[in-house]
GROMACS .gro file of N, CA, C and O in nm:
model
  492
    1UNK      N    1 -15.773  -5.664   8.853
    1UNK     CA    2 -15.817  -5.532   8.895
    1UNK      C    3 -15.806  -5.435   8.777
    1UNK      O    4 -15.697  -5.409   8.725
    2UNK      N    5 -15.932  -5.379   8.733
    2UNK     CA    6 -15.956  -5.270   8.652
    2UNK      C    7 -15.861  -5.182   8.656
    2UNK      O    8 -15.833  -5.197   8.775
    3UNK      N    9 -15.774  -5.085   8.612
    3UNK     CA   10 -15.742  -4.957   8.627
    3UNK      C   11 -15.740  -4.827   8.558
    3UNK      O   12 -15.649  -4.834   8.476
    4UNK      N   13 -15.791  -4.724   8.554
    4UNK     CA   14 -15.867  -4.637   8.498
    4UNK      C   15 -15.754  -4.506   8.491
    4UNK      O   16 -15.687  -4.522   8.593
    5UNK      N   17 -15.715  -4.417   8.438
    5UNK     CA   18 -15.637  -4.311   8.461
    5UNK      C   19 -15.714  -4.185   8.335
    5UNK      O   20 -15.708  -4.198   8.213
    6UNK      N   21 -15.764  -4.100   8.391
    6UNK     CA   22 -15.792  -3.993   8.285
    6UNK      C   23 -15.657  -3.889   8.312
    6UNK      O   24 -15.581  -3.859   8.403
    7UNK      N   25 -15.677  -3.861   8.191
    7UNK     CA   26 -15.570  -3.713   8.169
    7UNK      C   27 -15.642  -3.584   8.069
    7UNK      O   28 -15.760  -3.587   8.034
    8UNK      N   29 -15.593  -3.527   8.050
    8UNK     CA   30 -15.637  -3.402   7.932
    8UNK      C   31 -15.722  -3.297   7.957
    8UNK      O   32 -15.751  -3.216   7.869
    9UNK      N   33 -15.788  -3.289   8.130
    9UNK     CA   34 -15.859  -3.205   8.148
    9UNK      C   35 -15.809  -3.038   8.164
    9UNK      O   36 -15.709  -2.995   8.105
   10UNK      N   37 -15.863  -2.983   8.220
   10UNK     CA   38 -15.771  -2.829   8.223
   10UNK      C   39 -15.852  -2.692   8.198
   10UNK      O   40 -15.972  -2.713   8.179
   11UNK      N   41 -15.819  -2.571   8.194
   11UNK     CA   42 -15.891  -2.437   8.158
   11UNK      C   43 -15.932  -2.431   7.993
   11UNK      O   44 -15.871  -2.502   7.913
   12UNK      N   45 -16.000  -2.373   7.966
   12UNK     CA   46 -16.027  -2.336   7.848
   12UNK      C   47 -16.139  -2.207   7.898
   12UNK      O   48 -16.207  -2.171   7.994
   13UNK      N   49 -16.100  -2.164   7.750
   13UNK     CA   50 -16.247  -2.025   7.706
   13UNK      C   51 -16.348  -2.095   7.650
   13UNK      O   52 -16.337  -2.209   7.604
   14UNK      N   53 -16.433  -2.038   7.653
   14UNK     CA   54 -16.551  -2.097   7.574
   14UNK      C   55 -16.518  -2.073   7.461
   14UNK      O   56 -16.437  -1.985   7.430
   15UNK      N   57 -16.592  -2.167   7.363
   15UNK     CA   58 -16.599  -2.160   7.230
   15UNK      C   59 -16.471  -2.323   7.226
   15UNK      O   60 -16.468  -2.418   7.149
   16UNK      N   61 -16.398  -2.293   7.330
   16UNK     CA   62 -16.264  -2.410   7.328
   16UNK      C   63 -16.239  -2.535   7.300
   16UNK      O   64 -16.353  -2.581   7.298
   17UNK      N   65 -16.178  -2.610   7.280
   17UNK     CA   66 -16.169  -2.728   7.292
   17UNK      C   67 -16.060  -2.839   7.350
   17UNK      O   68 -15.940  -2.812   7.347
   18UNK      N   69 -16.101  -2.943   7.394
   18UNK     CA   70 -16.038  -3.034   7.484
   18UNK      C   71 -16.044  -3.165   7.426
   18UNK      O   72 -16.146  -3.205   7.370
   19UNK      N   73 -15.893  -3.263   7.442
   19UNK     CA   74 -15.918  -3.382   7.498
   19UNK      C   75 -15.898  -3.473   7.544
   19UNK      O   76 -15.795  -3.539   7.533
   20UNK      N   77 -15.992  -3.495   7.604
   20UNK     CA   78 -15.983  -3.623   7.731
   20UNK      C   79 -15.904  -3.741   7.705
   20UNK      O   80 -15.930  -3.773   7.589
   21UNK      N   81 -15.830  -3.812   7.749
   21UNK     CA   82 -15.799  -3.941   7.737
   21UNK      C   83 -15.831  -4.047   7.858
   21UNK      O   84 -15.888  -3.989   7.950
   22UNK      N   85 -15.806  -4.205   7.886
   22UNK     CA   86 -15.857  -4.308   7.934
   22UNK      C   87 -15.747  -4.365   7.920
   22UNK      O   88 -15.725  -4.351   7.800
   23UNK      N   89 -15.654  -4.426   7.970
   23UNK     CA   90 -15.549  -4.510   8.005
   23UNK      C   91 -15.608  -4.645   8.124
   23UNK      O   92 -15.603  -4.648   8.247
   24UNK      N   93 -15.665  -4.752   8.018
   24UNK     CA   94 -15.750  -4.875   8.110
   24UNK      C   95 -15.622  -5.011   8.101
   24UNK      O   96 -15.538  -5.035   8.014
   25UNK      N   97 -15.643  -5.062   8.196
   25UNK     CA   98 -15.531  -5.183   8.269
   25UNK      C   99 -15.621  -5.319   8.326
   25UNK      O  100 -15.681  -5.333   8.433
   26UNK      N  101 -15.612  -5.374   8.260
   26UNK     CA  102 -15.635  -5.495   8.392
   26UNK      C  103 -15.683  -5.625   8.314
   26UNK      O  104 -15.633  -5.736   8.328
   27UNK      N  105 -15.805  -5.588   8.215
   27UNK     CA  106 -15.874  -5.683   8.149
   27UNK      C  107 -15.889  -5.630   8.005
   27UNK      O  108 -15.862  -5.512   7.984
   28UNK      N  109 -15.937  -5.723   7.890
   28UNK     CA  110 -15.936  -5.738   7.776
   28UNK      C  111 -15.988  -5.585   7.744
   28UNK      O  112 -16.104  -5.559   7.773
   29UNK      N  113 -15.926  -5.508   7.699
   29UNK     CA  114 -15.986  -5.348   7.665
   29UNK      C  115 -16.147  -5.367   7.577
   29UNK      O  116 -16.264  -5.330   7.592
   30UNK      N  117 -16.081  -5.432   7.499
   30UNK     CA  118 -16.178  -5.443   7.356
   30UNK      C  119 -16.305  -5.506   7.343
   30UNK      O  120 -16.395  -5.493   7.260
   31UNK      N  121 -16.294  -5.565   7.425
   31UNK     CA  122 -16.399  -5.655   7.490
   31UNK      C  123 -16.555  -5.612   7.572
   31UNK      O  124 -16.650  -5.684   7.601
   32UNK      N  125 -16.534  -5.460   7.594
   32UNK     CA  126 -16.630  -5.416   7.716
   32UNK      C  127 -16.664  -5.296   7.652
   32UNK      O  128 -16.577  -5.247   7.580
   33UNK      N  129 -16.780  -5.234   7.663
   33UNK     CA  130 -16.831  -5.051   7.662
   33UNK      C  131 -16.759  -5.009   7.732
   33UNK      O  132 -16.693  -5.076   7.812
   34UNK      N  133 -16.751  -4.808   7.713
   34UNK     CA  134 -16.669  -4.775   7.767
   34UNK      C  135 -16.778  -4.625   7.803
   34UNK      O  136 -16.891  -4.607   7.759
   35UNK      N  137 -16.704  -4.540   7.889
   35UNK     CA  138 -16.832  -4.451   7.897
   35UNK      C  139 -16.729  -4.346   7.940
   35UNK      O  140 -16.609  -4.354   7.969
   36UNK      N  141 -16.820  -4.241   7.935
   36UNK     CA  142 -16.788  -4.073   8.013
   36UNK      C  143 -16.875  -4.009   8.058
   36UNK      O  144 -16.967  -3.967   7.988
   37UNK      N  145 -16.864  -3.984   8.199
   37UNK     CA  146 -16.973  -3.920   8.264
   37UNK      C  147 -16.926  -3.801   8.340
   37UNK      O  148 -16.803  -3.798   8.347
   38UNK      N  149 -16.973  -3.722   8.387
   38UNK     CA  150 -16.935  -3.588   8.439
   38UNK      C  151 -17.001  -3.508   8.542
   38UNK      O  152 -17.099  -3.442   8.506
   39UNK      N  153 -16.960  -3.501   8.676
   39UNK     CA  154 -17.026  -3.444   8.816
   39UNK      C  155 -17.011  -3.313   8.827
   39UNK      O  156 -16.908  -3.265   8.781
   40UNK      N  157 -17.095  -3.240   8.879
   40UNK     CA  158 -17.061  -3.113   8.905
   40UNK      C  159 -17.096  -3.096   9.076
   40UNK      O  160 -17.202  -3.141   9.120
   41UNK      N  161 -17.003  -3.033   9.162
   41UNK     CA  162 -16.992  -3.058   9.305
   41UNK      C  163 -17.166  -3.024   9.390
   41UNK      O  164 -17.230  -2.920   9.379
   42UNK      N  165 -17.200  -3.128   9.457
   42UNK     CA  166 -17.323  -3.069   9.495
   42UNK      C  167 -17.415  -3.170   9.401
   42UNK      O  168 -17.505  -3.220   9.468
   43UNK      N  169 -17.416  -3.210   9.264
   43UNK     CA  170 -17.515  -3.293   9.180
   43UNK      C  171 -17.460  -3.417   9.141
   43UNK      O  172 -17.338  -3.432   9.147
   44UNK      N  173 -17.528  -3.500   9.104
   44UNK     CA  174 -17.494  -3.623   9.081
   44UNK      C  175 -17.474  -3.652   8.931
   44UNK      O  176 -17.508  -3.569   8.847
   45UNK      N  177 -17.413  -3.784   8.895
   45UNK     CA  178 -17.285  -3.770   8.807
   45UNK      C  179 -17.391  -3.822   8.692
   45UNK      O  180 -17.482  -3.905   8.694
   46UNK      N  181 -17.339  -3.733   8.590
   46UNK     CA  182 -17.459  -3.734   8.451
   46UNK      C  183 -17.349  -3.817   8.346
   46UNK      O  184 -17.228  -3.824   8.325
   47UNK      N  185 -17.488  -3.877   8.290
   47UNK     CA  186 -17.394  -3.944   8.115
   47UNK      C  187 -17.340  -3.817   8.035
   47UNK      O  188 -17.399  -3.710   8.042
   48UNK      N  189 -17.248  -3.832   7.974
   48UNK     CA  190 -17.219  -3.786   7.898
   48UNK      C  191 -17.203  -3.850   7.726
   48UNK      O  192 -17.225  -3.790   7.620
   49UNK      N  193 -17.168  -3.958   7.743
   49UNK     CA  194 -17.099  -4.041   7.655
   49UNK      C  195 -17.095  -4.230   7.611
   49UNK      O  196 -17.141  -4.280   7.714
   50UNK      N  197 -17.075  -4.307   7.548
   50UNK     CA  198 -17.039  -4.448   7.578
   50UNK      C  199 -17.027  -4.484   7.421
   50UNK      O  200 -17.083  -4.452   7.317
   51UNK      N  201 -16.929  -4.563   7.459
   51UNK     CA  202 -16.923  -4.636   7.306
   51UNK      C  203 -16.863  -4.815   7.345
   51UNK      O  204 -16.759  -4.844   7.405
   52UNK      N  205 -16.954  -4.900   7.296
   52UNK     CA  206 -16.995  -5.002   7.286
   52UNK      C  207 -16.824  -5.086   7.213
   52UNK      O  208 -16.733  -5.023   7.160
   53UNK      N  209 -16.828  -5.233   7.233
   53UNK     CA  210 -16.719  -5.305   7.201
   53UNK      C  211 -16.644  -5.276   7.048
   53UNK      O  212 -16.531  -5.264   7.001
   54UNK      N  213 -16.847  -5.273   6.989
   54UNK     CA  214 -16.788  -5.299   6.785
   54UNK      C  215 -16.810  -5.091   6.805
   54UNK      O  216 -16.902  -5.060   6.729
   55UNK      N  217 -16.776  -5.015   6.849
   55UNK     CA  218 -16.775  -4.893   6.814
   55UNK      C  219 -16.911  -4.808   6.815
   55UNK      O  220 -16.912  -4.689   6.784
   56UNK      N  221 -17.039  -4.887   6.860
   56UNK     CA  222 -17.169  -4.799   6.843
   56UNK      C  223 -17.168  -4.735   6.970
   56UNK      O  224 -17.138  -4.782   7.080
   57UNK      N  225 -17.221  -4.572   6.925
   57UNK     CA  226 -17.173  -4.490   7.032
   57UNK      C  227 -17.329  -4.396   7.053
   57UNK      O  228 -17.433  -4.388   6.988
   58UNK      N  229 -17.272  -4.330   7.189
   58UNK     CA  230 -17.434  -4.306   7.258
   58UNK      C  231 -17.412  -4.172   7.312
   58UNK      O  232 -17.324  -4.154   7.396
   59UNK      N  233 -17.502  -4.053   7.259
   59UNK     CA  234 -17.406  -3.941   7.350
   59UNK      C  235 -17.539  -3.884   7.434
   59UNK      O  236 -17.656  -3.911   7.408
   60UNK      N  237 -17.486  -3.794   7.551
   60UNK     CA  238 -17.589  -3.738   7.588
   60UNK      C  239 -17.707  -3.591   7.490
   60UNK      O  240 -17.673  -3.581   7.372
   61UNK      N  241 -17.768  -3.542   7.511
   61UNK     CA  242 -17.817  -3.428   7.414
   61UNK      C  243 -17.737  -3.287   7.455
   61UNK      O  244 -17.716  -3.200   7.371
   62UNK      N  245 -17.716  -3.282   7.525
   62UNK     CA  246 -17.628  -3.156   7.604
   62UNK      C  247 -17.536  -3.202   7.495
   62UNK      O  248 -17.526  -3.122   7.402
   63UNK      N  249 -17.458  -3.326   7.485
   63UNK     CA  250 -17.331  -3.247   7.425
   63UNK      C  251 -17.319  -3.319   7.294
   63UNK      O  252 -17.206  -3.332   7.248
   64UNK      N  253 -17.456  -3.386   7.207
   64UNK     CA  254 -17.440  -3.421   7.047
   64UNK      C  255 -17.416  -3.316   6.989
   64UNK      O  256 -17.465  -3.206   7.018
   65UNK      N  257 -17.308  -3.350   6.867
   65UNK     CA  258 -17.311  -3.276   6.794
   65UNK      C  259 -17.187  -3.202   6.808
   65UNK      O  260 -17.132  -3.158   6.708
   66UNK      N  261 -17.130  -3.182   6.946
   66UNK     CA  262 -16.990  -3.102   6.984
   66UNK      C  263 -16.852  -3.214   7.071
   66UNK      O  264 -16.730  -3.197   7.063
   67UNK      N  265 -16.928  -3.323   7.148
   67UNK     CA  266 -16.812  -3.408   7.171
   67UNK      C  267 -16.830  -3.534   7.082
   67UNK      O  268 -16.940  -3.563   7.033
   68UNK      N  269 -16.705  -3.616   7.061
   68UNK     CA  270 -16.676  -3.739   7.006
   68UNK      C  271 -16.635  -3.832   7.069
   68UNK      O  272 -16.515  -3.813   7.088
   69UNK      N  273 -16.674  -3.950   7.124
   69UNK     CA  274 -16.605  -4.063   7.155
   69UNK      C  275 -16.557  -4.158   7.124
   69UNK      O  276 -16.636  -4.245   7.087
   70UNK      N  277 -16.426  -4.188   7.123
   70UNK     CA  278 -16.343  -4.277   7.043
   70UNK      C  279 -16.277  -4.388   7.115
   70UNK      O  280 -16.268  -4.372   7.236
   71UNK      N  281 -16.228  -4.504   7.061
   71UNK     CA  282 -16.132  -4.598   7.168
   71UNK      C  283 -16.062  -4.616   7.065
   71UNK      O  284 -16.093  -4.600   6.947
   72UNK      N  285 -15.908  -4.669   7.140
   72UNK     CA  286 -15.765  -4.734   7.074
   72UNK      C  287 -15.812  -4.885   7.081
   72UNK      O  288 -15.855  -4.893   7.196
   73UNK      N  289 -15.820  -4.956   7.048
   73UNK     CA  290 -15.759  -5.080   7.110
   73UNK      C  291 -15.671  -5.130   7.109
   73UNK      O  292 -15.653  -5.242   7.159
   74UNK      N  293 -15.595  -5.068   7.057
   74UNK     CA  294 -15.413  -5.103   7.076
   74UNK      C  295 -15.369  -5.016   7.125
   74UNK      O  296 -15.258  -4.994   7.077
   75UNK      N  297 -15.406  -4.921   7.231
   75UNK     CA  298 -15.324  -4.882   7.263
   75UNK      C  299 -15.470  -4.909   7.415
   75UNK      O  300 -15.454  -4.831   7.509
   76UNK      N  301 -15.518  -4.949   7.420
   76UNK     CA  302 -15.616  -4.977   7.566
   76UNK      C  303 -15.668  -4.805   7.606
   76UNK      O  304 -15.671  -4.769   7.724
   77UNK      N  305 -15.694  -4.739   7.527
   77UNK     CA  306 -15.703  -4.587   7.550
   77UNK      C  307 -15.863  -4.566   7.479
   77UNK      O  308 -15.901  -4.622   7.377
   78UNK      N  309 -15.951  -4.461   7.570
   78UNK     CA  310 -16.045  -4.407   7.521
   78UNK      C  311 -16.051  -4.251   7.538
   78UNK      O  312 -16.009  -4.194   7.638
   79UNK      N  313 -16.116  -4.180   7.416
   79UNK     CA  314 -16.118  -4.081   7.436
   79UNK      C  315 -16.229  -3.997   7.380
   79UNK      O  316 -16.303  -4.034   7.289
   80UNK      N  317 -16.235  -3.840   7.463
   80UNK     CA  318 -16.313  -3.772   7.420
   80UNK      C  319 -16.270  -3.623   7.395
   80UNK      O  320 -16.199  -3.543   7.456
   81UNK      N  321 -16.356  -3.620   7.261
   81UNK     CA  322 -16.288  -3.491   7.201
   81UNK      C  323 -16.401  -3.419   7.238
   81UNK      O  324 -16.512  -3.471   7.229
   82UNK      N  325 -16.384  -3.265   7.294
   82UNK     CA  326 -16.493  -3.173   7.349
   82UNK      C  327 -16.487  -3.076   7.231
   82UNK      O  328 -16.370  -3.038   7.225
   83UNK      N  329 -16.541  -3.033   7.158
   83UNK     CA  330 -16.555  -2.906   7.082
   83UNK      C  331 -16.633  -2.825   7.119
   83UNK      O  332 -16.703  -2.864   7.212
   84UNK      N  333 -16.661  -2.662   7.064
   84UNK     CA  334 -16.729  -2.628   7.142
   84UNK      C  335 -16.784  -2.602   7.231
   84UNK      O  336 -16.906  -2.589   7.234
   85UNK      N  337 -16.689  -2.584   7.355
   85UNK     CA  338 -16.725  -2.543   7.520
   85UNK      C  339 -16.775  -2.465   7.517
   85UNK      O  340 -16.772  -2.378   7.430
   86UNK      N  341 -16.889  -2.473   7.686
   86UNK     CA  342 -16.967  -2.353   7.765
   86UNK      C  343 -16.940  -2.383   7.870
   86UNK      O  344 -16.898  -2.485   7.926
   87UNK      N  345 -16.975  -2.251   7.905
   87UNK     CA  346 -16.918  -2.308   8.096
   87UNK      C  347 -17.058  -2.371   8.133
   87UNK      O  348 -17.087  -2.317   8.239
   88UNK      N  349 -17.139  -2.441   8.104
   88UNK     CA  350 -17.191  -2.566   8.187
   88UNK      C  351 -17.142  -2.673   8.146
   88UNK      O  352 -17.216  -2.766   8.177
   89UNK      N  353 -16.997  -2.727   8.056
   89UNK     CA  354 -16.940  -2.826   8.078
   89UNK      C  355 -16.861  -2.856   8.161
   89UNK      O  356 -16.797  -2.961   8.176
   90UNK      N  357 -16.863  -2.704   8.258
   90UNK     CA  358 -16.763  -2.746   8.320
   90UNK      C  359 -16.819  -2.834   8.436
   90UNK      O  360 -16.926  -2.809   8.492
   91UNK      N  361 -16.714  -2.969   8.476
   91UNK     CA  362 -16.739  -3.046   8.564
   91UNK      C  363 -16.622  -3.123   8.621
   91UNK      O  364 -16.530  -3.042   8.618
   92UNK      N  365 -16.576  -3.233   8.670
   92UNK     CA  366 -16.516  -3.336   8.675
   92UNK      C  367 -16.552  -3.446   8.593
   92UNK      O  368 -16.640  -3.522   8.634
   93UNK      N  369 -16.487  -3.472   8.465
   93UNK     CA  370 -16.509  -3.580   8.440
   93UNK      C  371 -16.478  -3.726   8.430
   93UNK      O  372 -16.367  -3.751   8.383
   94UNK      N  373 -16.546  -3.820   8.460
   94UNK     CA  374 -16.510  -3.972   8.477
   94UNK      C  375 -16.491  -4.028   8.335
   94UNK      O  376 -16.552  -3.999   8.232
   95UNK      N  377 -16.375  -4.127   8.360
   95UNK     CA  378 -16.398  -4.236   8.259
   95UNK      C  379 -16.441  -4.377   8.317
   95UNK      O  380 -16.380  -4.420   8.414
   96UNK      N  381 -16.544  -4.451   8.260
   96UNK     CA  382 -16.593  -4.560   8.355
   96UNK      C  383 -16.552  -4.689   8.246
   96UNK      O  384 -16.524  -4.664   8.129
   97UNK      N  385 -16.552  -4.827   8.300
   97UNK     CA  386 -16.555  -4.932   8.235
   97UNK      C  387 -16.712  -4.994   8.228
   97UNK      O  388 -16.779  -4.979   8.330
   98UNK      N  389 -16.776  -5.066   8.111
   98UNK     CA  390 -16.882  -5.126   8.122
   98UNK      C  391 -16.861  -5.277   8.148
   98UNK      O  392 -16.802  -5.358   8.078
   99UNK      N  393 -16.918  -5.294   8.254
   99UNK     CA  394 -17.022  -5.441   8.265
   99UNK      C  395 -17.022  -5.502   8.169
   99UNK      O  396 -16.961  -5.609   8.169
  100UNK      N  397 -17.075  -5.468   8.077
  100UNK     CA  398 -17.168  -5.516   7.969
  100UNK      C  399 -17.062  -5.489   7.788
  100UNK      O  400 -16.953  -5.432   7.792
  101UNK      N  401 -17.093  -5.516   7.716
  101UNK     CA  402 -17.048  -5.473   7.526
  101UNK      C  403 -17.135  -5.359   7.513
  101UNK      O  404 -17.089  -5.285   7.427
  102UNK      N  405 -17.256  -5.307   7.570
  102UNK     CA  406 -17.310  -5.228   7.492
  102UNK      C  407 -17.326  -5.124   7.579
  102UNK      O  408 -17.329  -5.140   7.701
  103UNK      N  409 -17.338  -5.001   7.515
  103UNK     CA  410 -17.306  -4.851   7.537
  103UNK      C  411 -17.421  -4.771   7.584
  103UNK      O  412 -17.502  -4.703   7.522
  104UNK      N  413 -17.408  -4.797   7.708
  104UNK     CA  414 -17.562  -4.781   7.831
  104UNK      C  415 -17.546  -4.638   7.922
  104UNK      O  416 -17.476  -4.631   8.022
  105UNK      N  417 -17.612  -4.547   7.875
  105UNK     CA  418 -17.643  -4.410   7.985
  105UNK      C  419 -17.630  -4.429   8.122
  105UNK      O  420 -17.593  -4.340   8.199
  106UNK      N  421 -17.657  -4.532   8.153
  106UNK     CA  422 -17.660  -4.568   8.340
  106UNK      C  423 -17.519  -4.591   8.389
  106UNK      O  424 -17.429  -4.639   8.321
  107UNK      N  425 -17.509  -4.546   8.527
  107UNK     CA  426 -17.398  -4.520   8.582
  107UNK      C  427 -17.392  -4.671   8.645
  107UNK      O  428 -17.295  -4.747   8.646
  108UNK      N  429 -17.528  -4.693   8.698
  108UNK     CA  430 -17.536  -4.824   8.740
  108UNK      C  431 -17.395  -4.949   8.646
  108UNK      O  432 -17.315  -5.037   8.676
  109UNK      N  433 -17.432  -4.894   8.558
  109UNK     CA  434 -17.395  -5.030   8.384
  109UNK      C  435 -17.260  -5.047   8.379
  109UNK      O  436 -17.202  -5.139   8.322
  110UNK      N  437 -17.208  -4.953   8.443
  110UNK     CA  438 -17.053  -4.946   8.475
  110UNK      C  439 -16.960  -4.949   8.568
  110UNK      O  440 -16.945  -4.856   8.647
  111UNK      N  441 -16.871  -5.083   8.569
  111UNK     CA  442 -16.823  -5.142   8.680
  111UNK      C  443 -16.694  -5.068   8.769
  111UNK      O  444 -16.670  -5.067   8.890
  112UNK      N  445 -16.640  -5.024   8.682
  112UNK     CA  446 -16.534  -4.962   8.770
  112UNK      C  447 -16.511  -4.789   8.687
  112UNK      O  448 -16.570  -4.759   8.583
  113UNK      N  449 -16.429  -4.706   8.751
  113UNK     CA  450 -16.421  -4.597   8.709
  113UNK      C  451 -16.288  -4.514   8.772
  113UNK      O  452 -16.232  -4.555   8.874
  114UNK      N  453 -16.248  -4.407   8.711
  114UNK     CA  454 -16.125  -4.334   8.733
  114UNK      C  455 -16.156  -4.285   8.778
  114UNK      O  456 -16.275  -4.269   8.806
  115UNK      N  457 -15.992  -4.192   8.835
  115UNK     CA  458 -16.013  -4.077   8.963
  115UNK      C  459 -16.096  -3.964   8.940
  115UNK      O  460 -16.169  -3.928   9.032
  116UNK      N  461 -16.097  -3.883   8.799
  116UNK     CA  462 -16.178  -3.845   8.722
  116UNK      C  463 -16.072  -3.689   8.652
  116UNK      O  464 -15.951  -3.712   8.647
  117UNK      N  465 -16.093  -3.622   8.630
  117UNK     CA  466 -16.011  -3.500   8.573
  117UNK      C  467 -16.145  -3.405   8.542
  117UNK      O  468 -16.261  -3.425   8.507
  118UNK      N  469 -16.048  -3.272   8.582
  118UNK     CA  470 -16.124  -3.122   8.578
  118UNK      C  471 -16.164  -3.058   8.455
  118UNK      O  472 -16.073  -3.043   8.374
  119UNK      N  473 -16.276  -3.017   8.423
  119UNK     CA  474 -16.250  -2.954   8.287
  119UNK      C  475 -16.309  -2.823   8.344
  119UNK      O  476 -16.409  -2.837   8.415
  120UNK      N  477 -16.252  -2.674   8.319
  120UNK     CA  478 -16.286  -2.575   8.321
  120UNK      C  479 -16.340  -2.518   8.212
  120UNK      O  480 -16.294  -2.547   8.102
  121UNK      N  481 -16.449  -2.424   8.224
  121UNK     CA  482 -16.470  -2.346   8.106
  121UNK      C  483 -16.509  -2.236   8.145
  121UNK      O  484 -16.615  -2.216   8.205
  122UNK      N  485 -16.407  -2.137   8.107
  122UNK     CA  486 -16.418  -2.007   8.141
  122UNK      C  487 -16.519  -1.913   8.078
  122UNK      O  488 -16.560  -1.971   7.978
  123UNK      N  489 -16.586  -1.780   8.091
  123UNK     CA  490 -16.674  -1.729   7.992
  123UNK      C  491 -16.575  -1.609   7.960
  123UNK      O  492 -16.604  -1.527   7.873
   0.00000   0.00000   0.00000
């Protein structure tokens, strides 16, 4: 059994920055894509993010250029660095596991996922 734990979400001002972490359990970390996606209550849950086994990474256009996605593999941890907040980042965001090695926009592509964590962005 997969297990997923995000942490690092929270208030910020705009202009702010955040970051996310991924605490994954169960199966070979290193082995699988990894992703970040983000709901806002009422809409359905958008890519944000993914980065693939050997490190090739995929971001959405909303947020190139201002977040980073990274993995440990020694420490089974993924993460995302937010730079640059607006309050339309604000959402809940997921950390998901991939199916697959490679670093896929679809929510479909990803097998299991965390409880998710808040990110605020104040104006």
């Amino acid at each position: 059994q997969v297990q997923l734990v995000e942490s690092g979400g929270g208030l910020v001002h705009t202009g702010g920055s955040l970051r996310l972490s991924c605490a994954a359990s169960g199966r070979t970390f290193s082995s699988y894509a990894m992703g970040w996606f983000r709901q806002v209550l009422g809409k359905g849950r958008e890519f944000v993010a993914a980065i693939s086994w050997i490190d090739y990474t995929q971001y959405a256009d909303s947020v190139k250029g201002r977040f980073t996605i990274s993995r440990d593999n020694t420490k089974n941890t993924l993460y995302l660095q937010m730079n640059s907040l607006q309050p339309e980042d604000t959402a809940v965001y997921y950390c998901a596991a991939g199916a697959t090695r490679s670093a896929l926009p679809n929510a479909y592509d990803y097998a299991y996922w965390g409880q998710g964590t808040q990110v605020t962005v104040s104006s």
